[in-house]
Amino acid sequence: MQKQRLDKFLSNQLNISRNDAKELIKKRLVTVNGGTAKLFDMKIDPEKDSVSAEGKEIKYREHIYIMLNKPADVVCATRDKLSETVLELIPEELRREGLFPAGRLDKDTVGFVLITDDGGFAHDILSPRKHVDKKYFAVLEKNITEHDIELLKSGITIDKGEKCLPAEAVTAGKQNEIFLTLREGKYHQVKRMAEALGNKVLYLKRISIGGLALDESLKEGESREITKEELNLLKKYNN
Ligand code: URA
């Protein structure tokens, strides 16, 4: 692992300015491997050295990956003039410079949004070539027929002749409720698929991405960090 300046490390990991990081060092509040740090530009190995600030050990992470259960009326953007953004829902201790939502849900869609500062990873997850599964639960206005399910499974044509890849489709309890697993991410895809069936989406929730399901214990608006093991599940593409 490449060595890093201590002030830069503190600034990145604690999401504070470089000046605030220097201030912590100046006040003798930072230790490296148990000894008080005195130099802003002391070189540390983030993976090997143990760094504490104000008595608390810093758990080094190169990147951060967050699972958010998005509520309705919040937009998947880094900033917005009118609406609350998903980033504003992230608690202080998980915030970092460069965070962004990897993939978008519509404003009225709820459920799993992945938020990260890892551009390469997000690109992989989002790349149409990787065909990462996204599973949705939808409530439709009208009942879903066997014929609808067959159309969805064989690859339905939505407006303007655009053909979708075959989707997994099963009704979910009630006849107007469906689990839909998509291998692509066309704009408003679930809503447009429903429209192609002469139906309408009343409620839409994303319940998994890749092999990783939304943590049911997260209430709408809540988020938590994704573990290393879960990250591997996310990376399970269906090529
Ligand atoms: N499909 C939609 O129509 N909307 C979403 O937010 C996600 C998938």
Coordinates of C-alpha atoms and ligand atoms in Angstrom, one line a residue:
M1 CA 0.0 0.0 0.0
Q2 CA 1.3 3.4 -0.9
K3 CA 2.2 5.6 2.1
Q4 CA 0.1 8.7 2.8
R5 CA 0.6 12.0 4.6
L6 CA -1.0 11.8 8.0
D7 CA -3.0 15.1 7.5
K8 CA -4.4 13.8 4.1
F9 CA -5.3 10.4 5.7
L10 CA -7.2 12.1 8.5
S11 CA -8.9 14.5 6.2
N12 CA -10.1 11.6 3.9
Q13 CA -11.1 9.2 6.6
L14 CA -12.8 11.6 8.9
N15 CA -14.3 13.7 6.2
I16 CA -12.8 16.9 7.6
S17 CA -10.8 19.7 5.9
R18 CA -7.0 19.4 5.7
N19 CA -6.8 22.4 8.1
D20 CA -9.0 20.7 10.7
A21 CA -6.8 17.6 10.3
K22 CA -3.7 19.7 11.0
E23 CA -5.4 21.3 14.0
L24 CA -6.0 17.8 15.5
I25 CA -2.3 17.0 15.1
K26 CA -1.3 20.4 16.5
K27 CA -3.4 19.7 19.6
R28 CA -1.7 16.4 20.1
L29 CA -4.9 14.5 19.6
V30 CA -3.6 12.1 17.0
T31 CA -1.6 8.9 17.7
V32 CA 0.2 6.6 15.3
N33 CA 0.9 3.1 16.6
G34 CA 0.4 4.5 20.2
G35 CA 2.8 7.4 19.9
T36 CA 1.6 11.0 19.7
A37 CA 2.0 12.3 16.1
K38 CA 3.8 15.7 15.7
L39 CA 4.2 16.2 12.0
F40 CA 1.5 16.9 9.5
D41 CA 3.4 15.3 6.8
M42 CA 4.4 12.1 8.7
K43 CA 4.1 9.2 6.2
I44 CA 1.8 6.4 7.3
D45 CA 0.8 3.1 5.7
P46 CA -3.0 3.1 6.0
E47 CA -3.3 -0.6 6.0
K48 CA -0.6 -1.4 8.5
D49 CA -0.4 1.6 10.9
S50 CA -2.9 2.1 13.6
V51 CA -4.1 5.7 13.7
S52 CA -6.3 7.2 16.4
A53 CA -7.9 10.6 16.7
E54 CA -9.3 11.9 20.0
G55 CA -8.8 8.5 21.5
K56 CA -10.8 6.6 18.8
E57 CA -9.1 4.3 16.3
I58 CA -9.8 5.1 12.7
K59 CA -10.9 2.0 10.7
Y60 CA -9.3 2.6 7.4
R61 CA -11.4 2.2 4.2
E62 CA -10.1 3.1 0.8
H63 CA -13.7 3.4 -0.4
I64 CA -17.1 3.3 1.2
Y65 CA -20.2 1.5 0.1
I66 CA -23.6 2.3 1.6
M67 CA -26.9 0.6 1.3
L68 CA -29.8 3.1 1.6
N69 CA -33.5 2.3 1.8
K70 CA -34.7 5.3 -0.3
P71 CA -38.0 6.8 0.6
A72 CA -40.3 8.4 -1.9
D73 CA -39.9 12.1 -2.7
V74 CA -36.1 12.0 -2.5
V75 CA -34.0 12.2 -5.7
C76 CA -31.0 10.1 -6.7
A77 CA -28.6 13.0 -7.3
T78 CA -25.7 14.6 -5.5
R79 CA -27.5 17.9 -5.4
D80 CA -30.9 19.3 -6.3
K81 CA -32.3 22.8 -6.0
L82 CA -35.9 21.7 -5.1
S83 CA -35.8 18.2 -3.6
E84 CA -34.0 16.4 -0.9
T85 CA -31.2 14.1 -2.2
V86 CA -30.2 10.6 -1.2
L87 CA -26.9 12.0 0.0
E88 CA -28.6 14.2 2.5
L89 CA -30.0 11.1 4.2
I90 CA -26.5 9.6 4.8
P91 CA -25.4 10.0 8.5
E92 CA -22.4 12.2 9.2
E93 CA -20.1 9.3 10.1
L94 CA -20.6 7.7 6.7
R95 CA -20.2 10.9 4.7
R96 CA -17.2 11.4 2.5
E97 CA -16.1 13.6 -0.3
G98 CA -17.0 12.1 -3.7
L99 CA -20.0 10.1 -2.6
F100 CA -22.7 9.6 -5.3
P101 CA -25.6 7.2 -6.0
A102 CA -24.5 4.3 -8.3
G103 CA -27.7 4.1 -10.4
R104 CA -30.9 6.0 -10.1
L105 CA -34.4 5.2 -8.9
D106 CA -37.3 7.5 -9.8
K107 CA -38.4 10.1 -7.2
D108 CA -41.4 8.0 -6.4
T109 CA -39.6 4.7 -6.3
V110 CA -38.4 3.4 -2.9
G111 CA -35.8 0.8 -1.9
F112 CA -32.2 -0.2 -2.4
V113 CA -29.9 2.6 -3.6
L114 CA -26.1 1.9 -3.5
I115 CA -24.0 5.0 -2.6
T116 CA -20.3 4.9 -3.0
D117 CA -17.2 7.0 -3.7
D118 CA -15.7 4.2 -5.8
G119 CA -16.2 5.3 -9.4
G120 CA -14.7 2.1 -10.9
F121 CA -17.0 -0.2 -9.0
A122 CA -20.0 1.9 -9.8
H123 CA -19.1 1.8 -13.5
D124 CA -19.0 -2.0 -13.3
I125 CA -22.3 -2.3 -11.5
L126 CA -24.0 0.0 -13.9
S127 CA -22.4 -1.2 -17.1
P128 CA -25.1 -2.7 -19.4
R129 CA -22.5 -5.3 -20.5
K130 CA -22.3 -6.7 -17.0
H131 CA -26.0 -7.4 -16.8
V132 CA -26.2 -7.0 -13.0
D133 CA -29.7 -8.2 -11.8
K134 CA -32.0 -5.6 -10.2
K135 CA -35.0 -7.1 -8.5
Y136 CA -38.2 -5.0 -8.0
F137 CA -41.5 -5.5 -6.2
A138 CA -44.3 -3.7 -7.9
V139 CA -48.0 -3.1 -7.2
L140 CA -49.9 -2.5 -10.4
E141 CA -53.3 -1.0 -11.0
K142 CA -54.8 -4.1 -12.6
N143 CA -54.3 -7.8 -12.2
I144 CA -51.4 -9.5 -14.1
T145 CA -52.3 -12.3 -16.4
E146 CA -50.4 -15.5 -17.4
H147 CA -50.0 -13.9 -20.8
D148 CA -48.4 -10.8 -19.3
I149 CA -45.9 -13.0 -17.4
E150 CA -45.0 -14.8 -20.6
L151 CA -44.5 -11.5 -22.5
L152 CA -42.2 -10.2 -19.7
K153 CA -40.2 -13.5 -19.6
S154 CA -39.7 -13.6 -23.4
G155 CA -38.6 -9.9 -23.6
I156 CA -41.3 -7.4 -23.9
T157 CA -41.3 -4.6 -26.5
I158 CA -41.9 -1.2 -24.9
D159 CA -42.7 2.1 -26.5
K160 CA -41.1 3.0 -29.9
G161 CA -40.3 -0.7 -30.5
E162 CA -37.6 -0.9 -27.9
K163 CA -37.1 -4.5 -26.9
C164 CA -36.3 -5.5 -23.4
L165 CA -34.1 -8.5 -22.4
P166 CA -36.1 -11.4 -21.0
A167 CA -37.0 -10.7 -17.3
E168 CA -37.8 -12.9 -14.5
A169 CA -41.4 -12.4 -13.5
V170 CA -43.6 -13.9 -10.8
T171 CA -46.7 -12.7 -9.2
A172 CA -46.3 -11.9 -5.6
G173 CA -49.2 -12.9 -3.4
K174 CA -51.9 -10.8 -4.9
Q175 CA -52.7 -10.9 -8.6
N176 CA -51.7 -7.2 -9.1
E177 CA -48.4 -7.6 -7.3
I178 CA -45.2 -8.8 -9.1
F179 CA -41.5 -9.5 -8.5
L180 CA -39.6 -8.5 -11.5
T181 CA -35.9 -9.1 -12.1
L182 CA -34.3 -7.0 -14.8
R183 CA -30.8 -7.4 -16.3
E184 CA -30.6 -3.9 -17.7
G185 CA -31.6 -0.4 -16.7
K186 CA -33.6 1.4 -19.2
Y187 CA -35.2 4.7 -18.3
H188 CA -38.4 4.2 -16.3
Q189 CA -38.2 0.6 -17.3
V190 CA -40.6 -1.1 -15.0
K191 CA -43.2 1.6 -15.5
R192 CA -42.8 1.4 -19.3
M193 CA -43.1 -2.4 -19.1
A194 CA -46.3 -2.1 -17.2
E195 CA -47.6 0.4 -19.7
A196 CA -46.8 -2.0 -22.6
L197 CA -49.1 -4.4 -20.8
G198 CA -51.9 -1.8 -20.6
N199 CA -51.3 -1.6 -16.9
K200 CA -49.8 1.0 -14.5
V201 CA -47.3 1.0 -11.6
L202 CA -48.8 2.2 -8.3
Y203 CA -45.9 1.3 -6.1
L204 CA -42.3 0.3 -6.9
K205 CA -39.6 -0.9 -4.6
R206 CA -36.1 -2.1 -5.5
I207 CA -35.4 -5.1 -3.3
S208 CA -32.0 -6.3 -4.5
I209 CA -29.0 -5.5 -6.7
G210 CA -26.8 -8.4 -7.9
G211 CA -26.9 -11.1 -5.3
L212 CA -27.4 -8.6 -2.4
A213 CA -30.9 -8.0 -0.9
L214 CA -32.0 -4.8 0.8
D215 CA -31.6 -5.2 4.5
E216 CA -35.2 -5.5 5.7
S217 CA -34.3 -4.0 9.1
L218 CA -33.5 -0.6 7.4
K219 CA -36.5 1.6 7.6
E220 CA -37.1 4.1 4.7
G221 CA -34.5 6.8 4.9
E222 CA -32.1 4.6 6.9
S223 CA -28.7 3.4 5.6
R224 CA -25.7 1.4 6.7
E225 CA -22.3 0.4 5.4
I226 CA -22.1 -2.7 3.2
T227 CA -19.8 -5.4 4.6
K228 CA -16.9 -6.9 2.6
E229 CA -18.9 -10.2 2.2
E230 CA -21.9 -8.3 1.0
L231 CA -19.8 -6.4 -1.5
N232 CA -18.8 -9.7 -3.1
L233 CA -22.5 -10.6 -3.4
L234 CA -23.1 -7.3 -5.2
K235 CA -20.3 -8.1 -7.6
K236 CA -22.1 -11.3 -8.7
Y237 CA -23.0 -10.5 -12.2
N238 CA -25.1 -12.6 -14.4
N239 CA -23.1 -12.3 -17.6
Ligands
URA1 N1 -38.0 1.2 -13.3 C1 -38.8 2.4 -13.1 O1 -39.7 2.6 -13.9 N2 -38.4 3.2 -12.2 C2 -37.4 3.0 -11.3 O2 -37.2 3.9 -10.4 C3 -36.7 1.9 -11.5 C4 -37.0 1.0 -12.5

